[in-house]
N, CA and C atoms as an extended XYZ file, in Angstrom:
381
Properties=species:S:1:pos:R:3:atomname:S:1:resname:S:1:resid:I:1 pbc="F F F"
N       111.278       19.723       14.907 N   GLN     1
C       111.945       20.865       15.503 CA  GLN     1
C       113.200       20.432       16.237 C   GLN     1
N       114.127       21.354       16.304 N   VAL     2
C       115.382       21.137       17.015 CA  VAL     2
C       115.499       22.194       18.097 C   VAL     2
N       115.839       21.758       19.278 N   GLN     3
C       116.100       22.687       20.362 CA  GLN     3
C       117.603       22.716       20.639 C   GLN     3
N       118.125       23.920       20.782 N   LEU     4
C       119.547       24.104       21.058 CA  LEU     4
C       119.689       24.848       22.384 C   LEU     4
N       120.504       24.307       23.272 N   VAL     5
C       120.700       24.926       24.573 CA  VAL     5
C       122.195       25.124       24.810 C   VAL     5
N       122.578       26.399       24.978 N   GLU     6
C       123.981       26.728       25.216 CA  GLU     6
C       124.291       26.774       26.707 C   GLU     6
N       125.538       26.555       27.028 N   SER     7
C       126.009       26.704       28.403 CA  SER     7
C       127.495       27.029       28.367 C   SER     7
N       128.013       27.506       29.508 N   GLY     8
C       129.440       27.738       29.621 CA  GLY     8
C       129.872       29.188       29.567 C   GLY     8
N       128.925       30.091       29.345 N   GLY     9
C       129.302       31.500       29.323 CA  GLY     9
C       129.647       32.000       30.714 C   GLY     9
N       130.167       33.227       30.763 N   GLY    10
C       130.504       33.804       32.051 CA  GLY    10
C       131.428       34.983       31.912 C   GLY    10
N       132.024       35.358       33.036 N   LEU    11
C       132.943       36.491       33.097 CA  LEU    11
C       134.371       35.964       33.205 C   LEU    11
N       135.256       36.507       32.382 N   VAL    12
C       136.648       36.074       32.387 CA  VAL    12
C       137.537       37.279       32.108 C   VAL    12
N       138.733       37.240       32.624 N   GLN    13
C       139.679       38.319       32.362 CA  GLN    13
C       140.305       38.161       30.986 C   GLN    13
N       140.744       39.249       30.432 N   ALA    14
C       141.426       39.214       29.140 CA  ALA    14
C       142.616       38.258       29.213 C   ALA    14
N       142.762       37.464       28.158 N   GLY    15
C       143.812       36.456       28.122 CA  GLY    15
C       143.364       35.098       28.623 C   GLY    15
N       142.199       35.056       29.232 N   GLY    16
C       141.676       33.801       29.766 CA  GLY    16
C       140.966       32.963       28.728 C   GLY    16
N       140.365       31.878       29.212 N   SER    17
C       139.694       30.935       28.331 CA  SER    17
C       138.313       30.589       28.870 C   SER    17
N       137.433       30.230       27.948 N   LEU    18
C       136.119       29.699       28.274 CA  LEU    18
C       135.781       28.633       27.248 C   LEU    18
N       134.938       27.687       27.663 N   ARG    19
C       134.464       26.670       26.740 CA  ARG    19
C       132.945       26.670       26.738 C   ARG    19
N       132.380       26.961       25.577 N   LEU    20
C       130.940       26.938       25.418 CA  LEU    20
C       130.497       25.577       24.911 C   LEU    20
N       129.336       25.160       25.372 N   SER    21
C       128.737       23.909       24.914 CA  SER    21
C       127.347       24.182       24.374 C   SER    21
N       126.936       23.371       23.422 N   CYS    22
C       125.589       23.467       22.872 CA  CYS    22
C       125.046       22.062       22.702 C   CYS    22
N       123.917       21.800       23.339 N   ALA    23
C       123.274       20.494       23.251 CA  ALA    23
C       122.040       20.590       22.371 C   ALA    23
N       121.958       19.709       21.395 N   ALA    24
C       120.805       19.666       20.492 CA  ALA    24
C       119.871       18.539       20.896 C   ALA    24
N       118.590       18.807       20.852 N   SER    25
C       117.592       17.781       21.146 CA  SER    25
C       116.422       17.936       20.183 C   SER    25
N       115.517       16.958       20.236 N   GLY    26
C       114.408       16.953       19.300 CA  GLY    26
C       114.824       16.230       18.032 C   GLY    26
N       114.438       16.762       16.903 N   ARG    27
C       114.855       16.166       15.639 CA  ARG    27
C       116.357       16.327       15.467 C   ARG    27
N       117.036       15.269       15.118 N   THR    28
C       118.476       15.343       14.931 CA  THR    28
C       118.819       15.020       13.487 C   THR    28
N       119.991       15.432       13.083 N   PHE    29
C       120.439       15.262       11.716 CA  PHE    29
C       121.730       14.459       11.685 C   PHE    29
N       121.876       13.632       10.678 N   SER    30
C       123.108       12.872       10.535 CA  SER    30
C       124.154       13.666        9.767 C   SER    30
N       123.709       14.634        9.012 N   ARG    31
C       124.632       15.476        8.269 CA  ARG    31
C       124.376       16.933        8.647 C   ARG    31
N       124.590       17.830        7.744 N   GLY    32
C       124.357       19.237        8.047 CA  GLY    32
C       125.519       19.856        8.802 C   GLY    32
N       125.242       20.949        9.471 N   ALA    33
C       126.301       21.717       10.123 CA  ALA    33
C       125.792       22.369       11.396 C   ALA    33
N       126.728       22.643       12.273 N   MET    34
C       126.438       23.412       13.482 CA  MET    34
C       127.497       24.481       13.631 C   MET    34
N       127.164       25.525       14.368 N   GLY    35
C       128.126       26.609       14.490 CA  GLY    35
C       127.783       27.576       15.593 C   GLY    35
N       128.540       28.670       15.611 N   TRP    36
C       128.381       29.706       16.628 CA  TRP    36
C       128.369       31.080       15.975 C   TRP    36
N       127.509       31.912       16.504 N   PHE    37
C       127.461       33.318       16.163 CA  PHE    37
C       127.575       34.112       17.457 C   PHE    37
N       127.797       35.409       17.335 N   ARG    38
C       127.802       36.266       18.512 CA  ARG    38
C       127.227       37.628       18.163 C   ARG    38
N       126.716       38.281       19.198 N   GLN    39
C       126.165       39.623       19.017 CA  GLN    39
C       126.571       40.483       20.196 C   GLN    39
N       127.337       41.507       19.895 N   ALA    40
C       127.764       42.462       20.908 CA  ALA    40
C       126.730       43.583       20.997 C   ALA    40
N       126.682       44.291       22.110 N   PRO    41
C       125.713       45.378       22.267 CA  PRO    41
C       125.840       46.410       21.158 C   PRO    41
N       124.716       46.734       20.528 N   GLY    42
C       124.705       47.731       19.477 CA  GLY    42
C       125.236       47.271       18.140 C   GLY    42
N       125.555       45.985       18.037 N   LYS    43
C       126.096       45.461       16.781 CA  LYS    43
C       125.213       44.346       16.243 C   LYS    43
N       125.403       44.030       14.978 N   GLU    44
C       124.661       42.942       14.372 CA  GLU    44
C       125.267       41.596       14.780 C   GLU    44
N       124.434       40.588       14.702 N   ARG    45
C       124.917       39.241       14.962 CA  ARG    45
C       125.927       38.863       13.887 C   ARG    45
N       127.035       38.234       14.300 N   GLU    46
C       128.077       37.885       13.338 CA  GLU    46
C       128.502       36.428       13.488 C   GLU    46
N       128.938       35.869       12.385 N   PHE    47
C       129.414       34.502       12.345 CA  PHE    47
C       130.726       34.368       13.122 C   PHE    47
N       130.872       33.242       13.838 N   VAL    48
C       132.095       32.964       14.571 CA  VAL    48
C       132.784       31.705       14.037 C   VAL    48
N       132.053       30.584       13.991 N   ALA    49
C       132.672       29.327       13.580 CA  ALA    49
C       131.595       28.349       13.137 C   ALA    49
N       131.998       27.415       12.259 N   VAL    50
C       131.087       26.374       11.772 CA  VAL    50
C       131.841       25.061       11.658 C   VAL    50
N       131.110       23.964       11.849 N   ILE    51
C       131.679       22.632       11.699 CA  ILE    51
C       130.641       21.735       11.038 C   ILE    51
N       131.089       20.909       10.111 N   THR    52
C       130.175       19.970        9.475 CA  THR    52
C       130.090       18.694       10.309 C   THR    52
N       128.917       18.108       10.333 N   ARG    53
C       128.709       16.930       11.187 CA  ARG    53
C       129.464       15.709       10.687 C   ARG    53
N       129.547       15.524        9.406 N   THR    54
C       130.143       14.289        8.880 CA  THR    54
C       131.658       14.375        8.803 C   THR    54
N       132.197       15.353        8.088 N   THR    55
C       133.640       15.412        7.875 CA  THR    55
C       134.380       16.146        8.986 C   THR    55
N       133.658       16.966        9.742 N   GLY    56
C       134.331       17.754       10.774 CA  GLY    56
C       135.089       18.942       10.227 C   GLY    56
N       134.836       19.286        8.973 N   ASN    57
C       135.480       20.475        8.405 CA  ASN    57
C       135.036       21.713        9.172 C   ASN    57
N       135.975       22.634        9.355 N   THR    58
C       135.686       23.829       10.140 CA  THR    58
C       136.046       25.095        9.370 C   THR    58
N       135.450       26.181        9.781 N   ASP    59
C       135.815       27.493        9.274 CA  ASP    59
C       135.544       28.505       10.380 C   ASP    59
N       136.304       29.602       10.344 N   TYR    60
C       136.236       30.590       11.403 CA  TYR    60
C       136.211       32.002       10.845 C   TYR    60
N       135.642       32.893       11.627 N   ALA    61
C       135.770       34.304       11.316 CA  ALA    61
C       137.233       34.709       11.510 C   ALA    61
N       137.702       35.643       10.712 N   ASP    62
C       139.096       36.074       10.809 CA  ASP    62
C       139.434       36.566       12.213 C   ASP    62
N       138.471       37.173       12.872 N   SER    63
C       138.717       37.769       14.183 CA  SER    63
C       139.011       36.738       15.278 C   SER    63
N       138.669       35.469       15.034 N   VAL    64
C       138.883       34.447       16.068 CA  VAL    64
C       139.837       33.343       15.634 C   VAL    64
N       140.282       33.379       14.391 N   LYS    65
C       141.200       32.339       13.910 CA  LYS    65
C       142.459       32.292       14.762 C   LYS    65
N       142.860       31.082       15.109 N   GLY    66
C       144.038       30.906       15.934 CA  GLY    66
C       143.764       30.995       17.422 C   GLY    66
N       142.564       31.445       17.811 N   ARG    67
C       142.227       31.570       19.238 CA  ARG    67
C       141.055       30.667       19.629 C   ARG    67
N       140.102       30.493       18.749 N   PHE    68
C       138.906       29.686       19.032 CA  PHE    68
C       138.988       28.367       18.277 C   PHE    68
N       138.436       27.334       18.894 N   ILE    69
C       138.382       26.022       18.264 CA  ILE    69
C       136.976       25.457       18.423 C   ILE    69
N       136.367       25.089       17.284 N   ILE    70
C       135.050       24.466       17.314 CA  ILE    70
C       135.217       22.957       17.177 C   ILE    70
N       134.411       22.214       17.918 N   SER    71
C       134.462       20.755       17.838 CA  SER    71
C       133.065       20.203       18.050 C   SER    71
N       132.907       18.903       17.796 N   ARG    72
C       131.574       18.311       17.910 CA  ARG    72
C       131.670       16.935       18.524 C   ARG    72
N       130.562       16.493       19.066 N   ASP    73
C       130.399       15.114       19.526 CA  ASP    73
C       129.072       14.650       18.950 C   ASP    73
N       129.133       13.981       17.815 N   ASN    74
C       127.909       13.583       17.129 CA  ASN    74
C       127.070       12.619       17.961 C   ASN    74
N       127.727       11.756       18.714 N   GLY    75
C       126.995       10.792       19.532 CA  GLY    75
C       126.121       11.457       20.579 C   GLY    75
N       126.589       12.609       21.074 N   LYS    76
C       125.845       13.344       22.084 CA  LYS    76
C       125.078       14.524       21.498 C   LYS    76
N       125.159       14.690       20.188 N   ASN    77
C       124.502       15.828       19.522 CA  ASN    77
C       124.918       17.147       20.162 C   ASN    77
N       126.212       17.314       20.296 N   MET    78
C       126.728       18.517       20.935 CA  MET    78
C       127.810       19.162       20.078 C   MET    78
N       127.934       20.470       20.235 N   VAL    79
C       129.008       21.219       19.610 CA  VAL    79
C       129.622       22.117       20.683 C   VAL    79
N       130.917       22.348       20.538 N   PHE    80
C       131.650       23.091       21.556 CA  PHE    80
C       132.431       24.229       20.907 C   PHE    80
N       132.711       25.240       21.700 N   LEU    81
C       133.562       26.327       21.243 CA  LEU    81
C       134.575       26.618       22.347 C   LEU    81
N       135.814       26.229       22.109 N   GLN    82
C       136.896       26.537       23.035 CA  GLN    82
C       137.449       27.901       22.670 C   GLN    82
N       137.371       28.830       23.609 N   MET    83
C       137.798       30.197       23.350 CA  MET    83
C       139.016       30.504       24.209 C   MET    83
N       140.131       30.761       23.561 N   ASN    84
C       141.389       31.053       24.244 CA  ASN    84
C       141.844       32.469       23.941 C   ASN    84
N       142.752       32.963       24.745 N   SER    85
C       143.304       34.311       24.551 CA  SER    85
C       142.190       35.329       24.341 C   SER    85
N       141.215       35.278       25.206 N   LEU    86
C       140.040       36.139       25.046 CA  LEU    86
C       140.398       37.608       25.193 C   LEU    86
N       139.695       38.421       24.426 N   LYS    87
C       139.890       39.871       24.405 CA  LYS    87
C       138.582       40.557       24.806 C   LYS    87
N       138.667       41.773       25.303 N   PRO    88
C       137.428       42.496       25.640 CA  PRO    88
C       136.463       42.593       24.456 C   PRO    88
N       136.987       42.671       23.250 N   GLU    89
C       136.111       42.750       22.071 CA  GLU    89
C       135.399       41.443       21.750 C   GLU    89
N       135.727       40.377       22.467 N   ASP    90
C       134.988       39.127       22.319 CA  ASP    90
C       133.706       39.125       23.158 C   ASP    90
N       133.525       40.151       23.970 N   THR    91
C       132.325       40.242       24.792 CA  THR    91
C       131.083       40.305       23.922 C   THR    91
N       130.157       39.395       24.162 N   ALA    92
C       128.945       39.293       23.344 CA  ALA    92
C       128.050       38.194       23.901 C   ALA    92
N       126.850       38.146       23.375 N   VAL    93
C       126.007       36.968       23.572 CA  VAL    93
C       126.342       35.992       22.452 C   VAL    93
N       126.654       34.775       22.838 N   TYR    94
C       127.038       33.757       21.871 CA  TYR    94
C       125.863       32.812       21.632 C   TYR    94
N       125.564       32.587       20.357 N   TYR    95
C       124.424       31.773       19.957 CA  TYR    95
C       124.881       30.531       19.218 C   TYR    95
N       124.308       29.417       19.589 N   CYS    96
C       124.500       28.179       18.850 CA  CYS    96
C       123.551       28.158       17.664 C   CYS    96
N       124.006       27.576       16.559 N   ALA    97
C       123.189       27.526       15.348 CA  ALA    97
C       123.300       26.149       14.711 C   ALA    97
N       122.253       25.722       14.045 N   ALA    98
C       122.269       24.413       13.393 CA  ALA    98
C       121.490       24.446       12.094 C   ALA    98
N       122.014       23.741       11.105 N   ASN    99
C       121.329       23.565        9.823 CA  ASN    99
C       121.163       22.086        9.535 C   ASN    99
N       120.159       21.784        8.751 N   GLY   100
C       119.800       20.398        8.502 CA  GLY   100
C       120.596       19.738        7.394 C   GLY   100
N       120.092       18.569        6.969 N   ASP   101
C       120.778       17.739        5.985 CA  ASP   101
C       120.444       18.186        4.577 C   ASP   101
N       121.158       19.130        4.052 N   TYR   102
C       120.982       19.523        2.655 CA  TYR   102
C       122.290       20.099        2.132 C   TYR   102
N       122.337       20.178        0.805 N   LEU   103
C       123.549       20.606        0.146 CA  LEU   103
C       123.965       22.002        0.608 C   LEU   103
N       125.253       22.147        0.852 N   SER   104
C       125.821       23.443        1.244 CA  SER   104
C       125.261       23.959        2.559 C   SER   104
N       124.900       23.030        3.422 N   SER   105
C       124.344       23.411        4.719 CA  SER   105
C       125.299       24.302        5.488 C   SER   105
N       126.573       23.944        5.500 N   ALA   106
C       127.560       24.732        6.243 CA  ALA   106
C       127.743       26.110        5.625 C   ALA   106
N       127.747       26.171        4.303 N   TYR   107
C       127.896       27.453        3.609 CA  TYR   107
C       126.756       28.386        3.972 C   TYR   107
N       125.555       27.862        3.967 N   HIS   108
C       124.390       28.685        4.299 CA  HIS   108
C       124.451       29.151        5.747 C   HIS   108
N       124.853       28.249        6.637 N   LEU   109
C       124.949       28.644        8.044 CA  LEU   109
C       125.959       29.773        8.207 C   LEU   109
N       127.110       29.612        7.602 N   GLN   110
C       128.175       30.613        7.710 CA  GLN   110
C       127.717       31.975        7.199 C   GLN   110
N       126.795       31.981        6.269 N   ASN   111
C       126.294       33.233        5.700 CA  ASN   111
C       124.986       33.693        6.325 C   ASN   111
N       124.694       33.142        7.487 N   GLY   112
C       123.574       33.645        8.262 CA  GLY   112
C       122.229       33.032        7.970 C   GLY   112
N       122.174       32.082        7.056 N   LYS   113
C       120.901       31.404        6.767 CA  LYS   113
C       120.813       30.178        7.662 C   LYS   113
N       120.271       30.397        8.840 N   VAL   114
C       120.285       29.397        9.898 CA  VAL   114
C       118.889       28.836       10.116 C   VAL   114
N       118.817       27.518       10.263 N   ASP   115
C       117.532       26.861       10.496 CA  ASP   115
C       117.098       26.945       11.960 C   ASP   115
N       118.041       26.771       12.860 N   TYR   116
C       117.711       26.724       14.288 CA  TYR   116
C       118.723       27.530       15.083 C   TYR   116
N       118.196       28.247       16.100 N   TRP   117
C       119.030       29.061       16.973 CA  TRP   117
C       118.842       28.635       18.427 C   TRP   117
N       119.905       28.766       19.199 N   GLY   118
C       119.778       28.644       20.639 CA  GLY   118
C       119.369       29.981       21.230 C   GLY   118
N       119.231       30.005       22.551 N   GLN   119
C       118.752       31.214       23.215 CA  GLN   119
C       119.890       32.170       23.547 C   GLN   119
N       121.118       31.685       23.475 N   GLY   120
C       122.290       32.527       23.704 CA  GLY   120
C       122.847       32.408       25.106 C   GLY   120
N       124.152       32.646       25.218 N   THR   121
C       124.825       32.666       26.507 CA  THR   121
C       125.801       33.839       26.524 C   THR   121
N       125.818       34.569       27.626 N   GLN   122
C       126.623       35.777       27.711 CA  GLN   122
C       128.075       35.446       28.019 C   GLN   122
N       128.968       36.070       27.253 N   VAL   123
C       130.401       35.999       27.523 CA  VAL   123
C       130.896       37.428       27.726 C   VAL   123
N       131.504       37.672       28.872 N   THR   124
C       132.032       38.992       29.178 CA  THR   124
C       133.511       38.877       29.491 C   THR   124
N       134.316       39.643       28.753 N   VAL   125
C       135.762       39.630       28.944 CA  VAL   125
C       136.183       40.983       29.501 C   VAL   125
N       136.735       40.981       30.685 N   SER   126
C       137.156       42.231       31.322 CA  SER   126
C       138.613       42.529       31.001 C   SER   126
N       138.907       43.810       30.917 N   SER   127
C       140.283       44.211       30.576 CA  SER   127
C       141.150       44.349       31.811 C   SER   127
């Protein structure tokens, strides 16, 4: 099993920045992918960003491209989400996600087929 614990959420004004962190513990993977999803009130959970553990390749939802940056620290089994130019519509619970060592792990994660979820951290952007 893998445990994912997010931190770094909070309240910020529009135009501000926040940095989310996710620490993985338990069984760890040398490959695979990690990423972020979010769920706003009354809406479905949606993909935000993904990064592969080995190559560091990234992909983003169109709504956050150019504003959010995902990064990883494999040595610490951590993934980060730097969120800049935040908008009120970014308000949501943000969830860390991880997939194991198998083919197309990142593709599956990006499409919602996630092996492990964190408990979520609230991000609120005020206008």
